[in-house]
């Protein structure tokens, strides 16, 4: 009989397949047992419970050591569902801790949601109710015997000592899913800074969590500490912050802005430290604490006047005539004018059918009196002669970009980098911007309004205050920052390094003379009675409704201690609100208090209310 070689080959093929399958299983077992710790981790997670010890969050004080933000006890209700009675009195429980049945049901649903609460087990303590007040906690303690399986975990929540500086301080709330995805430090139920300093310095303030490793049985029940706590880790408290903010100056600024929409920002020129940053309307930061935060945040978010908006760094406004100082510096630096160059003003800039109006004053006049009187004609002529100077720049585009570079060097057009979240950049146009806007060409006349801080130019109040600090320093500034010191940690070098403008010191000296002249007898003459030699520049920024009232200044003229910007929406002339508010802020910081006469002026300003209609918004 002939041998069947096909059958013989198939036998070897089957054997080879079997060997491959067995080898694959062996390799997989080796991988699982020797090279992977996944199953060990799962076994450990069944045997051990890592209980978190939450660190104390760092406290926050003002520049004088006044306590602004601290921690107070808070209590979470924990429940082990297998130990709780099947038919406990839900209504009595809700009444005891002062919540509704709907809130209770919502908390139970959240606790059972394994996506938001991946560590859920009916055998281990689970967070049911967060941030119980001390009063509700004491009531619960008295009746706790009626609720077996329920216990209390002590934590802490933020408390804000004063009703000021809400936009600077920010607040703390429970982490979102996005927060957890961005940083694996956080777990569901953790707290995180949401706004202001609390957000920007979250990593410094939060500290480091501690861990207690507890042993549990097969049913998940706690049997005690593992190895007598040898594996435990103690929490590390968060770092304390000292702000540059002066609490009393901040209180005055917020008081003066009552009934108005706007901002007051004050900076210490030599350090870049923000002495006050007020945005109006504002809110009391103490309403953003505990279980009431969610309701308060919703109400503030629905308010049409947007009290959550920090206008000091998010409001983007035309800077108005405060911007004329940057134009004078640029024209001097580029040789477009000298300190003696006169320009005419026929109640404004009038040329080739175009007119930009101005109030009455002497004409022609050079730079220093032009700043003092806030002459529109002077600065329009200067911009026209710069942008249309093709002999010097070749094209209007080159001239425009040169102009833009000066503005950027003075802190405009980009975020300054203040240590608060949400800062806006404002707008400084360049040649490409106008090439896109005017397809048939453009020149100095087309864009003339930017010479007086109108048209396409926008800036934040912080940028305007920083301009005042730069002029006070005669050509340099340090990036504005609200934190003076972090406990045991240096500030970022951004907040200690000088940044220089393209304009030279001698040009700044001429602008300072113009601003001092404005305070003595020009548009800021309401400052003339002060004995600390203030310098100022008004602005009346045009708006679709009533004009905005703007002021930028500093004091003293020599060795300046403070630079201020005031912006009051629809406040009219710069001298109406900007100058008197700016003067009071400078006096309070330099003198340490207001005189009786100044206190009377402050009370009068505080009483004034601006009627904001729909046209003004």
PDB file of C-alpha atoms in Angstrom, residues 12-170:
ATOM      1  CA  UNK A  12       3.259  18.149  11.372  1.00  0.00           C
ATOM      2  CA  UNK A  13       1.264  21.288  10.520  1.00  0.00           C
ATOM      3  CA  UNK A  14      -1.253  20.578  13.302  1.00  0.00           C
ATOM      4  CA  UNK A  15       1.558  19.910  15.764  1.00  0.00           C
ATOM      5  CA  UNK A  16       3.268  23.186  14.782  1.00  0.00           C
ATOM      6  CA  UNK A  17       0.055  25.165  15.282  1.00  0.00           C
ATOM      7  CA  UNK A  18      -0.417  23.576  18.700  1.00  0.00           C
ATOM      8  CA  UNK A  19       3.152  24.469  19.696  1.00  0.00           C
ATOM      9  CA  UNK A  20       2.624  28.091  18.581  1.00  0.00           C
ATOM     10  CA  UNK A  21      -0.602  28.416  20.587  1.00  0.00           C
ATOM     11  CA  UNK A  22       0.963  26.908  23.725  1.00  0.00           C
ATOM     12  CA  UNK A  23       4.018  29.155  23.356  1.00  0.00           C
ATOM     13  CA  UNK A  24       1.805  32.231  23.000  1.00  0.00           C
ATOM     14  CA  UNK A  25      -0.067  31.337  26.212  1.00  0.00           C
ATOM     15  CA  UNK A  26       3.190  30.765  28.082  1.00  0.00           C
ATOM     16  CA  UNK A  27       4.581  34.128  26.934  1.00  0.00           C
ATOM     17  CA  UNK A  28       1.383  35.886  27.940  1.00  0.00           C
ATOM     18  CA  UNK A  29       1.445  34.293  31.386  1.00  0.00           C
ATOM     19  CA  UNK A  30       5.080  35.321  31.830  1.00  0.00           C
ATOM     20  CA  UNK A  31       4.176  38.849  30.806  1.00  0.00           C
ATOM     21  CA  UNK A  32       1.292  39.054  33.260  1.00  0.00           C
ATOM     22  CA  UNK A  33       3.131  37.470  36.159  1.00  0.00           C
ATOM     23  CA  UNK A  34       6.637  38.839  35.773  1.00  0.00           C
ATOM     24  CA  UNK A  35       6.517  42.003  33.687  1.00  0.00           C
ATOM     25  CA  UNK A  36       3.183  43.644  34.575  1.00  0.00           C
ATOM     26  CA  UNK A  37       1.926  44.837  37.947  1.00  0.00           C
ATOM     27  CA  UNK A  38      -1.663  45.462  36.798  1.00  0.00           C
ATOM     28  CA  UNK A  39      -3.044  42.517  38.741  1.00  0.00           C
ATOM     29  CA  UNK A  40      -0.923  43.325  41.741  1.00  0.00           C
ATOM     30  CA  UNK A  41      -2.320  46.844  41.720  1.00  0.00           C
ATOM     31  CA  UNK A  42      -5.849  45.489  41.471  1.00  0.00           C
ATOM     32  CA  UNK A  43      -5.177  43.105  44.341  1.00  0.00           C
ATOM     33  CA  UNK A  44      -3.654  45.923  46.374  1.00  0.00           C
ATOM     34  CA  UNK A  45      -6.676  48.128  45.673  1.00  0.00           C
ATOM     35  CA  UNK A  46      -8.885  45.386  47.098  1.00  0.00           C
ATOM     36  CA  UNK A  47      -6.689  44.908  50.161  1.00  0.00           C
ATOM     37  CA  UNK A  48      -5.849  48.550  50.914  1.00  0.00           C
ATOM     38  CA  UNK A  49      -7.716  51.832  51.120  1.00  0.00           C
ATOM     39  CA  UNK A  50      -5.718  55.006  50.585  1.00  0.00           C
ATOM     40  CA  UNK A  51      -7.496  57.675  52.607  1.00  0.00           C
ATOM     41  CA  UNK A  52      -6.548  61.220  51.694  1.00  0.00           C
ATOM     42  CA  UNK A  53      -5.487  63.757  54.311  1.00  0.00           C
ATOM     43  CA  UNK A  54      -6.186  67.163  52.794  1.00  0.00           C
ATOM     44  CA  UNK A  55      -3.592  69.893  53.417  1.00  0.00           C
ATOM     45  CA  UNK A  56      -4.421  73.349  54.709  1.00  0.00           C
ATOM     46  CA  UNK A  57      -4.571  75.814  51.836  1.00  0.00           C
ATOM     47  CA  UNK A  58      -2.156  78.745  52.040  1.00  0.00           C
ATOM     48  CA  UNK A  59      -3.495  81.960  53.548  1.00  0.00           C
ATOM     49  CA  UNK A  60      -3.429  85.308  51.740  1.00  0.00           C
ATOM     50  CA  UNK A  61      -2.551  88.680  53.261  1.00  0.00           C
ATOM     51  CA  UNK A  62      -2.223  92.191  51.846  1.00  0.00           C
ATOM     52  CA  UNK A  63       1.045  94.133  51.592  1.00  0.00           C
ATOM     53  CA  UNK A  64       0.702  95.316  55.198  1.00  0.00           C
ATOM     54  CA  UNK A  65       0.052  91.860  56.657  1.00  0.00           C
ATOM     55  CA  UNK A  66      -3.729  92.255  56.921  1.00  0.00           C
ATOM     56  CA  UNK A  67      -5.387  88.839  56.652  1.00  0.00           C
ATOM     57  CA  UNK A  68      -7.570  88.640  53.540  1.00  0.00           C
ATOM     58  CA  UNK A  69      -8.197  84.928  52.984  1.00  0.00           C
ATOM     59  CA  UNK A  70      -7.988  82.063  55.471  1.00  0.00           C
ATOM     60  CA  UNK A  71      -9.420  78.590  56.091  1.00  0.00           C
ATOM     61  CA  UNK A  72     -12.300  77.634  58.296  1.00  0.00           C
ATOM     62  CA  UNK A  73     -13.592  74.182  59.269  1.00  0.00           C
ATOM     63  CA  UNK A  74     -15.992  72.449  56.933  1.00  0.00           C
ATOM     64  CA  UNK A  75     -17.571  69.046  57.236  1.00  0.00           C
ATOM     65  CA  UNK A  76     -18.490  66.358  54.728  1.00  0.00           C
ATOM     66  CA  UNK A  77     -21.133  63.755  55.539  1.00  0.00           C
ATOM     67  CA  UNK A  78     -19.801  60.280  54.750  1.00  0.00           C
ATOM     68  CA  UNK A  79     -21.876  57.122  54.533  1.00  0.00           C
ATOM     69  CA  UNK A  80     -21.160  53.388  54.415  1.00  0.00           C
ATOM     70  CA  UNK A  81     -24.298  52.211  52.676  1.00  0.00           C
ATOM     71  CA  UNK A  82     -24.081  48.589  53.863  1.00  0.00           C
ATOM     72  CA  UNK A  83     -24.047  49.800  57.458  1.00  0.00           C
ATOM     73  CA  UNK A  84     -26.848  52.312  57.040  1.00  0.00           C
ATOM     74  CA  UNK A  85     -30.352  51.188  57.894  1.00  0.00           C
ATOM     75  CA  UNK A  86     -32.477  50.165  54.958  1.00  0.00           C
ATOM     76  CA  UNK A  87     -35.329  52.362  56.098  1.00  0.00           C
ATOM     77  CA  UNK A  88     -33.832  55.347  57.855  1.00  0.00           C
ATOM     78  CA  UNK A  89     -35.901  58.540  58.064  1.00  0.00           C
ATOM     79  CA  UNK A  90     -34.800  60.488  54.982  1.00  0.00           C
ATOM     80  CA  UNK A  91     -36.963  63.514  55.798  1.00  0.00           C
ATOM     81  CA  UNK A  92     -35.513  63.814  59.298  1.00  0.00           C
ATOM     82  CA  UNK A  93     -31.994  63.500  57.885  1.00  0.00           C
ATOM     83  CA  UNK A  94     -32.660  66.308  55.372  1.00  0.00           C
ATOM     84  CA  UNK A  95     -34.148  68.562  58.045  1.00  0.00           C
ATOM     85  CA  UNK A  96     -31.204  67.871  60.342  1.00  0.00           C
ATOM     86  CA  UNK A  97     -28.578  69.068  57.873  1.00  0.00           C
ATOM     87  CA  UNK A  98     -30.819  71.712  56.284  1.00  0.00           C
ATOM     88  CA  UNK A  99     -31.176  70.373  52.733  1.00  0.00           C
ATOM     89  CA  UNK A 100     -34.163  69.521  50.547  1.00  0.00           C
ATOM     90  CA  UNK A 101     -35.193  66.008  49.525  1.00  0.00           C
ATOM     91  CA  UNK A 102     -34.318  66.933  45.931  1.00  0.00           C
ATOM     92  CA  UNK A 103     -30.799  67.874  47.018  1.00  0.00           C
ATOM     93  CA  UNK A 104     -30.489  64.603  48.908  1.00  0.00           C
ATOM     94  CA  UNK A 105     -31.558  62.546  45.896  1.00  0.00           C
ATOM     95  CA  UNK A 106     -29.127  64.465  43.682  1.00  0.00           C
ATOM     96  CA  UNK A 107     -26.257  63.763  46.112  1.00  0.00           C
ATOM     97  CA  UNK A 108     -27.087  60.054  46.228  1.00  0.00           C
ATOM     98  CA  UNK A 109     -27.146  59.921  42.431  1.00  0.00           C
ATOM     99  CA  UNK A 110     -23.764  61.643  42.247  1.00  0.00           C
ATOM    100  CA  UNK A 111     -22.316  59.269  44.832  1.00  0.00           C
ATOM    101  CA  UNK A 112     -23.439  56.266  42.777  1.00  0.00           C
ATOM    102  CA  UNK A 113     -22.034  57.693  39.545  1.00  0.00           C
ATOM    103  CA  UNK A 114     -18.891  55.589  39.074  1.00  0.00           C
ATOM    104  CA  UNK A 115     -17.683  57.935  36.337  1.00  0.00           C
ATOM    105  CA  UNK A 116     -17.543  60.888  38.725  1.00  0.00           C
ATOM    106  CA  UNK A 117     -16.853  58.688  41.741  1.00  0.00           C
ATOM    107  CA  UNK A 118     -14.731  55.768  40.467  1.00  0.00           C
ATOM    108  CA  UNK A 119     -13.920  54.598  44.016  1.00  0.00           C
ATOM    109  CA  UNK A 120     -17.518  53.877  44.927  1.00  0.00           C
ATOM    110  CA  UNK A 121     -18.143  50.873  47.180  1.00  0.00           C
ATOM    111  CA  UNK A 122     -21.122  50.220  49.474  1.00  0.00           C
ATOM    112  CA  UNK A 123     -18.664  48.863  52.072  1.00  0.00           C
ATOM    113  CA  UNK A 124     -16.445  51.942  52.392  1.00  0.00           C
ATOM    114  CA  UNK A 125     -17.136  55.548  53.443  1.00  0.00           C
ATOM    115  CA  UNK A 126     -18.435  57.622  50.534  1.00  0.00           C
ATOM    116  CA  UNK A 127     -18.915  61.391  50.439  1.00  0.00           C
ATOM    117  CA  UNK A 128     -22.633  62.159  50.382  1.00  0.00           C
ATOM    118  CA  UNK A 129     -22.892  65.832  51.394  1.00  0.00           C
ATOM    119  CA  UNK A 130     -20.082  68.375  51.007  1.00  0.00           C
ATOM    120  CA  UNK A 131     -19.278  71.512  52.974  1.00  0.00           C
ATOM    121  CA  UNK A 132     -21.660  71.286  55.885  1.00  0.00           C
ATOM    122  CA  UNK A 133     -21.594  74.439  57.988  1.00  0.00           C
ATOM    123  CA  UNK A 134     -20.418  74.337  61.591  1.00  0.00           C
ATOM    124  CA  UNK A 135     -23.951  74.939  62.827  1.00  0.00           C
ATOM    125  CA  UNK A 136     -25.462  72.145  60.698  1.00  0.00           C
ATOM    126  CA  UNK A 137     -22.583  69.896  61.761  1.00  0.00           C
ATOM    127  CA  UNK A 138     -23.353  70.467  65.460  1.00  0.00           C
ATOM    128  CA  UNK A 139     -27.042  69.675  64.889  1.00  0.00           C
ATOM    129  CA  UNK A 140     -26.100  66.506  63.030  1.00  0.00           C
ATOM    130  CA  UNK A 141     -23.721  65.452  65.801  1.00  0.00           C
ATOM    131  CA  UNK A 142     -26.539  65.639  68.340  1.00  0.00           C
ATOM    132  CA  UNK A 143     -28.705  63.310  66.246  1.00  0.00           C
ATOM    133  CA  UNK A 144     -26.005  61.127  64.685  1.00  0.00           C
ATOM    134  CA  UNK A 145     -27.108  58.090  66.728  1.00  0.00           C
ATOM    135  CA  UNK A 146     -30.266  58.037  64.619  1.00  0.00           C
ATOM    136  CA  UNK A 147     -28.261  57.587  61.424  1.00  0.00           C
ATOM    137  CA  UNK A 148     -26.041  54.485  61.682  1.00  0.00           C
ATOM    138  CA  UNK A 149     -23.489  54.199  58.899  1.00  0.00           C
ATOM    139  CA  UNK A 150     -23.132  57.977  58.668  1.00  0.00           C
ATOM    140  CA  UNK A 151     -20.025  59.833  59.818  1.00  0.00           C
ATOM    141  CA  UNK A 152     -18.315  63.198  59.380  1.00  0.00           C
ATOM    142  CA  UNK A 153     -15.021  63.973  57.628  1.00  0.00           C
ATOM    143  CA  UNK A 154     -13.465  67.282  58.584  1.00  0.00           C
ATOM    144  CA  UNK A 155     -12.100  69.501  55.830  1.00  0.00           C
ATOM    145  CA  UNK A 156     -11.607  73.227  55.399  1.00  0.00           C
ATOM    146  CA  UNK A 157     -13.081  75.850  53.099  1.00  0.00           C
ATOM    147  CA  UNK A 158     -11.995  79.364  52.244  1.00  0.00           C
ATOM    148  CA  UNK A 159     -13.198  82.391  54.116  1.00  0.00           C
ATOM    149  CA  UNK A 160     -12.756  85.933  52.784  1.00  0.00           C
ATOM    150  CA  UNK A 161     -12.372  88.473  55.543  1.00  0.00           C
ATOM    151  CA  UNK A 162     -13.512  91.598  53.678  1.00  0.00           C
ATOM    152  CA  UNK A 163     -16.015  92.405  50.909  1.00  0.00           C
ATOM    153  CA  UNK A 164     -13.225  93.743  48.666  1.00  0.00           C
ATOM    154  CA  UNK A 165     -10.970  92.591  45.832  1.00  0.00           C
ATOM    155  CA  UNK A 166     -13.214  89.778  44.610  1.00  0.00           C
ATOM    156  CA  UNK A 167     -11.722  89.875  41.103  1.00  0.00           C
ATOM    157  CA  UNK A 168      -8.171  89.786  42.438  1.00  0.00           C
ATOM    158  CA  UNK A 169      -8.664  87.085  45.048  1.00  0.00           C
ATOM    159  CA  UNK A 170     -10.939  84.788  43.065  1.00  0.00           C
TER     160      UNK A 170
END
